[in-house]
mmCIF file of C-alpha atoms and ligand atoms in Angstrom:
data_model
loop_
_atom_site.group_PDB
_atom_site.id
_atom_site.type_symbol
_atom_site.label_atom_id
_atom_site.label_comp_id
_atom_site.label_asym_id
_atom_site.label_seq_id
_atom_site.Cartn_x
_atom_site.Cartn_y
_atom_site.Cartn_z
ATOM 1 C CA UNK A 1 0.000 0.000 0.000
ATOM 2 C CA UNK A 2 1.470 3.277 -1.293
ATOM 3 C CA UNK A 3 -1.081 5.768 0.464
ATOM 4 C CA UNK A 4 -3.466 5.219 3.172
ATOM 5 C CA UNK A 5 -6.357 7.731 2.189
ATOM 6 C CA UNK A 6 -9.416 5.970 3.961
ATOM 7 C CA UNK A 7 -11.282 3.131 4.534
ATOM 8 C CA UNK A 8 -13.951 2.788 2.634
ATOM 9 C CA UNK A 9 -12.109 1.101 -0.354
ATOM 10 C CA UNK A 10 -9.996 -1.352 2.101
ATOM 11 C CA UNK A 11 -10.803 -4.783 2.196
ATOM 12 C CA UNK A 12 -11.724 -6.649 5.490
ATOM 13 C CA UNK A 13 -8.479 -8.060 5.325
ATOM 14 C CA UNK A 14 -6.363 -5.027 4.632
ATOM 15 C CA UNK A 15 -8.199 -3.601 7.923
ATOM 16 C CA UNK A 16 -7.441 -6.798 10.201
ATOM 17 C CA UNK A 17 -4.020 -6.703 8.963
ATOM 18 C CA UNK A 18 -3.453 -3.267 10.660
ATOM 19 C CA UNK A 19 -4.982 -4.399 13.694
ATOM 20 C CA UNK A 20 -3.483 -7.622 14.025
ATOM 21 C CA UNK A 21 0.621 -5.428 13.288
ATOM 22 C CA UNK A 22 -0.931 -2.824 15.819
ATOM 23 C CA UNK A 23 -1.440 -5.964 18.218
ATOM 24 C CA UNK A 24 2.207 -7.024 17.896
ATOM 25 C CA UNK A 25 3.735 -2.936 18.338
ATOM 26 C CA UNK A 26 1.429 -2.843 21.118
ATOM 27 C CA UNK A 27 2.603 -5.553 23.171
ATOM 28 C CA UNK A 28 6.456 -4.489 22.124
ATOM 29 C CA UNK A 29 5.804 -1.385 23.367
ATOM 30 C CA UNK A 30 4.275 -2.740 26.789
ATOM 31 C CA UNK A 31 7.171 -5.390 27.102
ATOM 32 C CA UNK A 32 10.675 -5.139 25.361
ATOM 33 C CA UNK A 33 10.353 -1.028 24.899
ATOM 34 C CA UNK A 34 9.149 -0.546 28.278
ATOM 35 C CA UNK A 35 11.938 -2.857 29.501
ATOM 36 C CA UNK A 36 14.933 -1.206 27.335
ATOM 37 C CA UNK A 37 13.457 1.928 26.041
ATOM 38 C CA UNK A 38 15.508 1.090 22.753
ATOM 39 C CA UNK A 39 13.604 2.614 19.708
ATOM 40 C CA UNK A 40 13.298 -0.421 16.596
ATOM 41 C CA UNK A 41 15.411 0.783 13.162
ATOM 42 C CA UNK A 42 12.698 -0.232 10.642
ATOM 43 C CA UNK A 43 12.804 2.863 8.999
ATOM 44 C CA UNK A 44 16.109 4.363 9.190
ATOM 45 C CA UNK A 45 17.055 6.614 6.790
ATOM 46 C CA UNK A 46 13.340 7.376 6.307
ATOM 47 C CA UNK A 47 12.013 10.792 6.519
ATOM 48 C CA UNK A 48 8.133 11.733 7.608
ATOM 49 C CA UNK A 49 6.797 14.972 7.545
ATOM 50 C CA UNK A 50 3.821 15.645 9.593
ATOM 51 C CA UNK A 51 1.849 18.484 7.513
ATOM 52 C CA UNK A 52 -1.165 19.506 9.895
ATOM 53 C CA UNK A 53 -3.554 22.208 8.445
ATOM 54 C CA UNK A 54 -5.676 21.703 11.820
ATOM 55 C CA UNK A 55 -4.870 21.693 15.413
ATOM 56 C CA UNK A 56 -3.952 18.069 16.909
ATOM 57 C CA UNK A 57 -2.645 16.768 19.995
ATOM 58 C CA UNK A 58 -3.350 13.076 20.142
ATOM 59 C CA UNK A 59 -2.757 11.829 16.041
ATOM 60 C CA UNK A 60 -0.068 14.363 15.748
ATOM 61 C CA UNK A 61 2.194 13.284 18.692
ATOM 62 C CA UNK A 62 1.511 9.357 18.438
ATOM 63 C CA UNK A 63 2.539 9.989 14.573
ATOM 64 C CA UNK A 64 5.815 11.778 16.194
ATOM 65 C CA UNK A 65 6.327 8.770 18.580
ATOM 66 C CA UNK A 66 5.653 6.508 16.137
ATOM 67 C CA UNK A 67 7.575 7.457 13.331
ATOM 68 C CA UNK A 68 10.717 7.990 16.019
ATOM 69 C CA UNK A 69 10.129 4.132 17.672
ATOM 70 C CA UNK A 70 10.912 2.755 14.070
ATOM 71 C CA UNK A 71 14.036 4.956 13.611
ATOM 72 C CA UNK A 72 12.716 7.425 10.756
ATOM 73 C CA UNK A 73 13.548 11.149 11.365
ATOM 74 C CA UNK A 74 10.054 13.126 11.670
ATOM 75 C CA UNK A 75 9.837 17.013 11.248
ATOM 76 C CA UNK A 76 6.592 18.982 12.251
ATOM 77 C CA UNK A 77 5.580 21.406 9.780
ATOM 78 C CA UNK A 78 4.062 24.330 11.988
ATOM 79 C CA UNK A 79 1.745 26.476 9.655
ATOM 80 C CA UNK A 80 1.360 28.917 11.944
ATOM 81 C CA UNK A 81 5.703 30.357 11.178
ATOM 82 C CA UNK A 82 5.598 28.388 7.572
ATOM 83 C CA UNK A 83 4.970 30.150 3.987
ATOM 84 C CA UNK A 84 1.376 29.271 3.551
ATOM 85 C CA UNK A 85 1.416 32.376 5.999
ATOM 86 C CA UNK A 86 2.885 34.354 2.973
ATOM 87 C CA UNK A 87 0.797 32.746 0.414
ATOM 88 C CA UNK A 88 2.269 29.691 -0.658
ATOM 89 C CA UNK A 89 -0.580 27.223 -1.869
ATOM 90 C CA UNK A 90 -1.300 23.676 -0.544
ATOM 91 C CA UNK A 91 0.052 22.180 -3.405
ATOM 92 C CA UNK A 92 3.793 24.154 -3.910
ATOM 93 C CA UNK A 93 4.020 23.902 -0.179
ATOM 94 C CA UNK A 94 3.534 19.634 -0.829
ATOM 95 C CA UNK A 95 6.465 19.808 -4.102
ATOM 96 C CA UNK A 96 8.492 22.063 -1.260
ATOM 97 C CA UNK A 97 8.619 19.701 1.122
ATOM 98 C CA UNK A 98 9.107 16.742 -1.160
ATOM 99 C CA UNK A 99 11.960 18.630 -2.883
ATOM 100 C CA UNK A 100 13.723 18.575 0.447
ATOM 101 C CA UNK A 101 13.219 14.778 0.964
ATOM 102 C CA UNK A 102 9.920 13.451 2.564
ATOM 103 C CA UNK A 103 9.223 10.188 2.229
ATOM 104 C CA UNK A 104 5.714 10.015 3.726
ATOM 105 C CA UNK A 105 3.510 12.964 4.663
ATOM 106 C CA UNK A 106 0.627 12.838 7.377
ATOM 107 C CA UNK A 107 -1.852 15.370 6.542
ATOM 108 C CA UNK A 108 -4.355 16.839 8.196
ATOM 109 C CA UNK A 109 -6.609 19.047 6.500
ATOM 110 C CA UNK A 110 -9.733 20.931 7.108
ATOM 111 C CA UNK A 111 -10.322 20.042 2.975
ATOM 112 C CA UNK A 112 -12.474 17.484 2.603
ATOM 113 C CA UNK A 113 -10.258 15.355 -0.263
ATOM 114 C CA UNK A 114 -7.215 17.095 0.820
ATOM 115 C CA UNK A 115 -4.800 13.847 1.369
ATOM 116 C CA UNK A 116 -6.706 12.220 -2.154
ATOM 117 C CA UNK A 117 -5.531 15.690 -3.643
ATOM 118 C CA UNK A 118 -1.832 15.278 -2.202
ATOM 119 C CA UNK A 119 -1.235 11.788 -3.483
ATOM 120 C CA UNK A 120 -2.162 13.128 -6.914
ATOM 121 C CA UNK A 121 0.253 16.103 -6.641
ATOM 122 C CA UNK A 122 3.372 14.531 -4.828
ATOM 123 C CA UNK A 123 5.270 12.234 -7.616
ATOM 124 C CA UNK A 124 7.308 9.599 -5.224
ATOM 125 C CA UNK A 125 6.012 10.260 -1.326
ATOM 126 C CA UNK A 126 3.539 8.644 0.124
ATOM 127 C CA UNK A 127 0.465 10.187 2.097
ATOM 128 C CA UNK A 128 -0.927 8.823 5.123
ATOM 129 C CA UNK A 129 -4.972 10.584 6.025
ATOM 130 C CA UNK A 130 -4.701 12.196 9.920
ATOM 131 C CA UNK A 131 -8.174 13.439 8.919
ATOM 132 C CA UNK A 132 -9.359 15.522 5.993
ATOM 133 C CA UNK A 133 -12.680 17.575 6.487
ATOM 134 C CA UNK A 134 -15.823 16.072 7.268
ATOM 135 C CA UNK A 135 -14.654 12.938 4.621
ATOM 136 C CA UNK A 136 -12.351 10.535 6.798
ATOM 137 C CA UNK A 137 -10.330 9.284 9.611
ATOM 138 C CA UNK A 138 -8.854 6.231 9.213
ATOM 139 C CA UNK A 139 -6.480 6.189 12.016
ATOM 140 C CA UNK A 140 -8.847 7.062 14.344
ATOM 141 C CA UNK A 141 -11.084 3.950 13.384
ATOM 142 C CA UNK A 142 -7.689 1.665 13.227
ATOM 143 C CA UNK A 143 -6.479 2.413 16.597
ATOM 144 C CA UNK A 144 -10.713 2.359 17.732
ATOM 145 C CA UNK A 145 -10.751 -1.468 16.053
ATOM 146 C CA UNK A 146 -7.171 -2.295 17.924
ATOM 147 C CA UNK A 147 -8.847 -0.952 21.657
ATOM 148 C CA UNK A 148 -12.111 -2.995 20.558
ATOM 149 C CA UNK A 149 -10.140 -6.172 19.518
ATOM 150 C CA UNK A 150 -8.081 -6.020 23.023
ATOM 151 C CA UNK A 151 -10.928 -5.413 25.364
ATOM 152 C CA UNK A 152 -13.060 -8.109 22.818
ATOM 153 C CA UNK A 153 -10.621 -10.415 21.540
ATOM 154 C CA UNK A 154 -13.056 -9.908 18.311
ATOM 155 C CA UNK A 155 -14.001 -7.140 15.892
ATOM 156 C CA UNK A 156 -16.679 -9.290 13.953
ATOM 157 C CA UNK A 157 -20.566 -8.773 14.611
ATOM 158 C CA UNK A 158 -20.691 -6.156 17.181
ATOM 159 C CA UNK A 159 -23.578 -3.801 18.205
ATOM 160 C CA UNK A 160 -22.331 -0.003 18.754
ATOM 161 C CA UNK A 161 -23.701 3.494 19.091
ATOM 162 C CA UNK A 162 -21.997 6.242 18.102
ATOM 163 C CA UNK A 163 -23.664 9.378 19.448
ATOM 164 C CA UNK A 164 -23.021 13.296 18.529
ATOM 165 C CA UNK A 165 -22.445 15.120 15.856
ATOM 166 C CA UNK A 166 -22.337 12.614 12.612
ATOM 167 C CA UNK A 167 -22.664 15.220 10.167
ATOM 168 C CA UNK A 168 -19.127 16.956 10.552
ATOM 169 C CA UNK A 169 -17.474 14.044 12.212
ATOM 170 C CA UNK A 170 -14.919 12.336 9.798
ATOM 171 C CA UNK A 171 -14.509 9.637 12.727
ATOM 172 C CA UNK A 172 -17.927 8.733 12.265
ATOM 173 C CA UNK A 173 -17.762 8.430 8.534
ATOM 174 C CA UNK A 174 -14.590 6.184 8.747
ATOM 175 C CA UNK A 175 -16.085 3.874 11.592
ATOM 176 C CA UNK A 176 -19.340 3.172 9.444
ATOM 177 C CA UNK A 177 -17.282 2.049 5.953
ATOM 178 C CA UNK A 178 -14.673 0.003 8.504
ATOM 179 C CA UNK A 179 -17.229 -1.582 10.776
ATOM 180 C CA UNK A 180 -20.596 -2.358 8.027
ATOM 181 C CA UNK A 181 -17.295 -4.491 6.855
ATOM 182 C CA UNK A 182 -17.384 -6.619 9.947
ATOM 183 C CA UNK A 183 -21.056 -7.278 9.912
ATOM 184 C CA UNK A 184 -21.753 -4.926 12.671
ATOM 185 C CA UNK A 185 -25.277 -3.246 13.795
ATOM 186 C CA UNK A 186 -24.494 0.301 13.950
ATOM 187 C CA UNK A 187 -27.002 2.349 15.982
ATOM 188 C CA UNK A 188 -26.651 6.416 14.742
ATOM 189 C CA UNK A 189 -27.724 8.723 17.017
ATOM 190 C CA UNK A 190 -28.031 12.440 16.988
ATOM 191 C CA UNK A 191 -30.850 15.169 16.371
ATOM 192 C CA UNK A 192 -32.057 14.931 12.841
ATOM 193 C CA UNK A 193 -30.070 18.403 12.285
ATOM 194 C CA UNK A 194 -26.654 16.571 12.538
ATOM 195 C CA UNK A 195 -27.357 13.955 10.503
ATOM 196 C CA UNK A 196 -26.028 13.861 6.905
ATOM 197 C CA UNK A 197 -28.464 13.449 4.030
ATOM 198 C CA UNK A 198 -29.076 9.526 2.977
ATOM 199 C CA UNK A 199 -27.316 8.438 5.915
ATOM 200 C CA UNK A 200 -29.696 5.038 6.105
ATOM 201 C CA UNK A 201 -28.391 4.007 2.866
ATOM 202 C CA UNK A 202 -24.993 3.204 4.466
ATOM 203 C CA UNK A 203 -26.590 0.059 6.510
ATOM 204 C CA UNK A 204 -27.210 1.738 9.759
ATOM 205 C CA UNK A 205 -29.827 2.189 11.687
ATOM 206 C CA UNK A 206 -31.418 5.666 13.211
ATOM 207 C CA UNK A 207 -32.584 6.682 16.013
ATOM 208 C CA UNK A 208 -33.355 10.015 17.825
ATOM 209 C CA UNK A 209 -33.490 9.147 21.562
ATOM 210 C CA UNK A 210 -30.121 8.720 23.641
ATOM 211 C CA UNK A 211 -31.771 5.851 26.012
ATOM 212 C CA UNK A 212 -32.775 3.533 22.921
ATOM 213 C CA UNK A 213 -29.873 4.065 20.595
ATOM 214 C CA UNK A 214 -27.343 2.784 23.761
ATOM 215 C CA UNK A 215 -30.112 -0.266 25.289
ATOM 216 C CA UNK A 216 -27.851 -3.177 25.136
ATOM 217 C CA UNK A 217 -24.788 -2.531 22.496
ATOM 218 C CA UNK A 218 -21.500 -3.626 23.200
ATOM 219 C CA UNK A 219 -19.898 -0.019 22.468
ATOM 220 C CA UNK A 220 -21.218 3.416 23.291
ATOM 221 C CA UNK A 221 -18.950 5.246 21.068
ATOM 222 C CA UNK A 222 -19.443 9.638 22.002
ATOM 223 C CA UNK A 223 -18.446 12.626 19.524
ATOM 224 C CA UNK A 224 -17.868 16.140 20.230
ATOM 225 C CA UNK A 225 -20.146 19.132 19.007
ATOM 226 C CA UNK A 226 -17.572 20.393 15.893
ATOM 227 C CA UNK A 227 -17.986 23.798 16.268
ATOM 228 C CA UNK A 228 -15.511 24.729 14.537
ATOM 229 C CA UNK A 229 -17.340 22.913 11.372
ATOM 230 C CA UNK A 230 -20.480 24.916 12.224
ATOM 231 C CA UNK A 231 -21.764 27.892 10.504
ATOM 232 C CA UNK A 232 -24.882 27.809 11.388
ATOM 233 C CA UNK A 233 -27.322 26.938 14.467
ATOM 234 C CA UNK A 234 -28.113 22.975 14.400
ATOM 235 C CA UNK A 235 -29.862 22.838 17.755
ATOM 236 C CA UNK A 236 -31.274 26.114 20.407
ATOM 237 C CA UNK A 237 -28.795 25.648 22.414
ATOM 238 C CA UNK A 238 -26.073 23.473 24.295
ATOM 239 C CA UNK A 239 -27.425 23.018 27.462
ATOM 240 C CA UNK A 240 -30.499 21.078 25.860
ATOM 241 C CA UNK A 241 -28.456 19.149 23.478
ATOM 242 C CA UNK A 242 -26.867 17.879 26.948
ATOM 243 C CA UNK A 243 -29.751 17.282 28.267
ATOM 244 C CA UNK A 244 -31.111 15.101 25.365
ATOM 245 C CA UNK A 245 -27.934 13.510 24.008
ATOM 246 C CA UNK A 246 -25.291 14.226 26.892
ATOM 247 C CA UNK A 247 -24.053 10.773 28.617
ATOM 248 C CA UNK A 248 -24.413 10.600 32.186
ATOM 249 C CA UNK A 249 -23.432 7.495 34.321
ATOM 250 C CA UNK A 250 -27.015 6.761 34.778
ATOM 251 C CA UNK A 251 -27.448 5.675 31.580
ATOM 252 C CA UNK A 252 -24.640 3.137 31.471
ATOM 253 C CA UNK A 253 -27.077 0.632 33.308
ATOM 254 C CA UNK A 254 -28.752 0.468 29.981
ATOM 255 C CA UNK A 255 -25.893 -1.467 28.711
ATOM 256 C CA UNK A 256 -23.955 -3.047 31.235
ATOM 257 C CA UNK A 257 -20.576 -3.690 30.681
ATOM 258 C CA UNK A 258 -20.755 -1.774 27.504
ATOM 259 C CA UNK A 259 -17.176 -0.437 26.425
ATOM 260 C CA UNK A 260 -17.256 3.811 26.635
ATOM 261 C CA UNK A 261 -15.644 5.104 23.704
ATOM 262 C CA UNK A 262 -14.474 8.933 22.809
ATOM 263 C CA UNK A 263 -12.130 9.870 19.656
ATOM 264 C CA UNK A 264 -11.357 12.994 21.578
ATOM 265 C CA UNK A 265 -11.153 15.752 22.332
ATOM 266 C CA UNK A 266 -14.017 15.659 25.104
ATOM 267 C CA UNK A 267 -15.739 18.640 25.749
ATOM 268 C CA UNK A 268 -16.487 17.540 29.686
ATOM 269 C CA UNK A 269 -20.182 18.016 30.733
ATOM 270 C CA UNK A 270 -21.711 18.272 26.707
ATOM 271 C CA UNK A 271 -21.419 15.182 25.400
ATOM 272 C CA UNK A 272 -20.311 13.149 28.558
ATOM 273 C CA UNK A 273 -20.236 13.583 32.067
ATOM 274 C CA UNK A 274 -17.104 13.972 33.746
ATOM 275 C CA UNK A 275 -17.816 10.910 35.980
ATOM 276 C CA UNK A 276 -18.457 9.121 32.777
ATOM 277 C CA UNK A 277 -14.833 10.134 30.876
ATOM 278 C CA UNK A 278 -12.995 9.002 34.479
ATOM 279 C CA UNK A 279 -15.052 5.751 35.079
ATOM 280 C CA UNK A 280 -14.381 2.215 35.135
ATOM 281 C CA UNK A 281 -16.515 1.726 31.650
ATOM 282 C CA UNK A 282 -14.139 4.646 30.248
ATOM 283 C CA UNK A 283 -11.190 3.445 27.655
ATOM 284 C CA UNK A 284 -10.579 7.075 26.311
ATOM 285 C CA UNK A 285 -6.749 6.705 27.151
ATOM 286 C CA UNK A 286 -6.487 3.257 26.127
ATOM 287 C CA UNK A 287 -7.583 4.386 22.480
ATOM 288 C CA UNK A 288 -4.914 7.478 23.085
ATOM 289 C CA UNK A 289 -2.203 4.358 23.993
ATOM 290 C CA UNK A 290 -3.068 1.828 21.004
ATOM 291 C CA UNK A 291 -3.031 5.043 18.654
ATOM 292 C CA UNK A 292 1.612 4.855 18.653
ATOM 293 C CA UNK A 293 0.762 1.157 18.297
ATOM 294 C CA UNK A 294 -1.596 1.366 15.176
ATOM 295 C CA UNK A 295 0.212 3.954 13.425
ATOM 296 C CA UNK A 296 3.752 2.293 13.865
ATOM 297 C CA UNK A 297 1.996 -0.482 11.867
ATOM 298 C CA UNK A 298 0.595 1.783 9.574
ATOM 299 C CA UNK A 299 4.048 3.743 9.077
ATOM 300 C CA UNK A 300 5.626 0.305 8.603
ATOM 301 C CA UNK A 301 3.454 -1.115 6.684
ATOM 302 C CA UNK A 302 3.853 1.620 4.238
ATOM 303 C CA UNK A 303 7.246 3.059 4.242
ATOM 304 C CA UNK A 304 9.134 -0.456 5.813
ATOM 305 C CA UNK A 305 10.334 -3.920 4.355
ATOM 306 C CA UNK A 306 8.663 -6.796 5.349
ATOM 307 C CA UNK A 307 9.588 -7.511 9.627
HETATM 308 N N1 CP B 1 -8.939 12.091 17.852
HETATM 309 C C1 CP B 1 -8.144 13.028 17.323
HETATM 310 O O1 CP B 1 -7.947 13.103 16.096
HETATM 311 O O2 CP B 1 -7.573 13.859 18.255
HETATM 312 P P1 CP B 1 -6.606 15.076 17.914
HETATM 313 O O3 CP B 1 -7.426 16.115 17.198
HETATM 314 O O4 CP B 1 -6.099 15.559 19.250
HETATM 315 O O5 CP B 1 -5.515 14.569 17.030
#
């Protein structure tokens, strides 16, 4: 695989092969790194460039760690002190960098078809998707399939919710190509206002109220309110979307032993109650830990000979 762009064209097999390599980096990571804290040399000699249009803390470090674990040197581009400030467009500021010697660029993008749109432009590098737009997020749902396959020891034929804001969430969009895959029941839930148009067609089902969208599924799987994507008013106001569609430890008892899932970053007390991030059910940081894993098999798979 040259580029990793999304996952709605992957096969089933393409995506258990990333989870099964982010099994093996995970448990290196928990026993010979933690032991020696010797980085691997996979990629020596390789260079990454991590080209984020968006803020990131969580994909953009664990892409630094990553990329550093298997030996490659990793540069940040910061747009904030780069050219783009002076006009330079997307697309000189991709021949730029390759010019200099990138081997692999993870983009992030507030462009919707951005990363498709690099992998046309650069002529040897590869690109690797840290989320474009409201299209995809394929990393997200890799390391989300490696925390589900731990905690599981499955990823086939599993009931989740994923509750928020579907129509701007990329994370959302990747999770229902990966999972429909894995003959999953996907439960959608969010006011009719953040849904996208023809949803149903993508083999999920809808529903409207919190309480029945979460009765009995395996995964309750919480998105944040994307402000940032909204210009426009998609509900009165905050306070009752938290009252309607905000998670509160209460209703875990509706699905016992259900995992609690967040891509982050949680906005505390909207979406989920603080009690609820911080609980037992909670594996927010364990998705935060499996994301070095899944994206050193992602880097390897990519830029690395066979291991
Ligand atoms: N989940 C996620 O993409 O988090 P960051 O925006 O912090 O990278």
């Amino acid at each position: 695989m040259k580029h990793l762009l999304g996952l709605e064209n992957l096969s089933k097999e393409e995506i258990l092969s990333f989870v099964e390599e982010g099994e093996k980096y995970r448990e290196w990571l928990d026993g010979e790194y933690a032991e020696t804290r010797k980085p691997l040399s996979y990629l020596k000699g390789k260079r990454i460039c991590l080209l984020f249009y968006e803020p990131s803390t969580r994909t953009r470090h664990s892409f630094e760690i990553a990329g550093r674990l298997l030996g490659a040197e990793v540069s940040s581009f910061s747009l904030a002190v780069s050219s783009v400030q002076k006009g330079e467009s997307f697309k000189d500021t991709l021949l730029t960098l390759e010019s200099i010697g990138f081997d692999l660029f993870v983009i992030r993008h507030s462009c919707s078809g951005a990363c498709l749109y690099a992998s046309n432009v650069l002529q040897k590098a590869s690109v690797v998707n840290a989320g474009d737009g409201m299209h995809e997020h394929p990393t997200q749902t890799l390391l989300d399939l490696l925390t589900i396959y731990r905690a599981k020891k499955t990823i086939e034929g599993l009931k989740m919710a994923i509750v928020g804001d579907i129509l701007h969430s990329r994370v959302a969009r990747s999770a229902i190509f990966a999972l429909g895959k894995f003959g999953w029941e996907l439960h959608i839930c969010a006011p009719p206002t953040l849904l996208p148009k023809d949803i149903e067609k993508l083999n999920v089902k809808i529903f409207h109220r919190l309480e029945e969208a979460i009765k009995d599924v395996d995964i309750i799987y919480m998105l944040r309110i994307q402000r940032e994507r909204q210009n426009e008013q998609f509900f009165p106001s905050i306070e009752e979307y938290t009252h309607l569609y905000g998670l509160t430890h209460q209703h875990l008892s509706l699905a016992p032993g259900a995992m609690v899932m967040h891509p982050g970053p949680v906005n505390r007390g909207v979406e989920m109650e603080g009690k609820v991030v911080d609980g037992e059910g909670s594996f927010i940081l364990e998705q935060v830990r499996n994301g070095v894993a899944i994206r050193m098999a992602i880097l390897h798979s990519i830029l690395g000979e066979a291991r």
